Coordinates of C-alpha atoms in Angstrom, one line a residue:
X1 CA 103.7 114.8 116.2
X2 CA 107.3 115.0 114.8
X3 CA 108.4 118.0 112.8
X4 CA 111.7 119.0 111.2
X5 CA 111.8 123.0 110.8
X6 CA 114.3 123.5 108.0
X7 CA 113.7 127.5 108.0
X8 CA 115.9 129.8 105.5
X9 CA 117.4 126.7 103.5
X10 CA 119.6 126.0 106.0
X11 CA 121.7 122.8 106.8
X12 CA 120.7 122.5 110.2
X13 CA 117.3 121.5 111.1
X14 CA 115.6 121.8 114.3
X15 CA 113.6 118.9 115.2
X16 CA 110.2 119.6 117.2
X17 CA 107.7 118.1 119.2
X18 CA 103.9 119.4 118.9
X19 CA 101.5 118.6 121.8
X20 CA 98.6 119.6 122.7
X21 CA 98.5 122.5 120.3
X22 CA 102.5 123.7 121.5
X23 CA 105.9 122.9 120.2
X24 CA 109.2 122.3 122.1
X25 CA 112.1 122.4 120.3
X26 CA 114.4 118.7 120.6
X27 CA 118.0 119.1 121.5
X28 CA 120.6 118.8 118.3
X29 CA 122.4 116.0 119.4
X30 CA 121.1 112.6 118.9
X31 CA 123.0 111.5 122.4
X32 CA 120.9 113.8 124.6
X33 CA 117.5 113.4 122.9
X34 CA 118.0 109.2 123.6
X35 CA 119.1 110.4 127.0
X36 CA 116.4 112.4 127.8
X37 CA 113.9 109.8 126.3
X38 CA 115.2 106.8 128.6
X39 CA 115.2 109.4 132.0
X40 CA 111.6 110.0 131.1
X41 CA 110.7 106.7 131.2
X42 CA 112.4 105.6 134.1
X43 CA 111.6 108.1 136.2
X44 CA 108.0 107.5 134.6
X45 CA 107.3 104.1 136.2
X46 CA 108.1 105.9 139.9
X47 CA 104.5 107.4 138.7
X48 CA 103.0 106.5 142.1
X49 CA 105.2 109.9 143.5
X50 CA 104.1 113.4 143.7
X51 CA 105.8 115.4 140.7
X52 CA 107.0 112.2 138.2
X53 CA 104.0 110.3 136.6
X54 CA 102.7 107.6 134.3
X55 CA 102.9 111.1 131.9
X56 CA 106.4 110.4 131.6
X57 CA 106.3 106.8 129.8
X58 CA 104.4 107.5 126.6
X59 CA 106.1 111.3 126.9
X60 CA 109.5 109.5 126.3
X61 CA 108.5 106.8 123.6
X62 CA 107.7 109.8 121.5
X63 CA 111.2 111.1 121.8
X64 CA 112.7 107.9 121.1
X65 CA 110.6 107.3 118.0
X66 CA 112.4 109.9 116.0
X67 CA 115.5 108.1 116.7
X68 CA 114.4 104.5 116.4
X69 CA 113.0 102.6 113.9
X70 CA 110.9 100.1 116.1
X71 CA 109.7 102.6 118.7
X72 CA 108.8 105.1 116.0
X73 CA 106.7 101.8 114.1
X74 CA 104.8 101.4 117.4
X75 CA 103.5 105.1 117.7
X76 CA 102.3 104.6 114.2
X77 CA 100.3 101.7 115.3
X78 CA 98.9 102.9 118.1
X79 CA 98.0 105.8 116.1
X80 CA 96.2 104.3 113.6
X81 CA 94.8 102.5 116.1
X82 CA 93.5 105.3 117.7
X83 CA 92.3 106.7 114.4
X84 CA 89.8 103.9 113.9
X85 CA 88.3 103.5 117.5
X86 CA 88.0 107.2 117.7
X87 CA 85.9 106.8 114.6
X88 CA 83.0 104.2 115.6

């Protein structure tokens, strides 16, 4: 889950990431969140090694969804998705 903490009125607003019950705090700049997205999914499909894993993939797709539309489109999806199956 995506959150925007606009605390005290002001301009800036902090974007965050909730999982699993904790939130981390996005970087401000559009440039590194993107960067930090695509490294995590690269070094996601080396998954097979000790430390990096498949983790990273969907990890990085939910960064990138706050930036673009198409990515963010298909966590919505799969959301829903998840919703319903998780309901039978």
């Amino acid at each position: 889950m995506i959150q925007d903490d606009s605390s005290n009125g002001c301009e800036e607003t902090r974007r965050k990431i909730t999982l699993l019950g904790k939130e981390f705090t996005l970087p401000r700049t559009r440039r590194a969140r993107i960067a930090i997205g695509i490294a995590l999914m690269v070094l996601g499909c080396f998954g097979f090694l000790p430390v990096l894993g498949f983790w990273m993939i969907p990890l990085g797709l939910l960064i990138l969804s706050y930036e673009f539309a198409r990515v963010r489109r298909w966590r919505r999806r799969t959301a829903v998705w998840w919703e319903r199956r998780r309901r039978r």
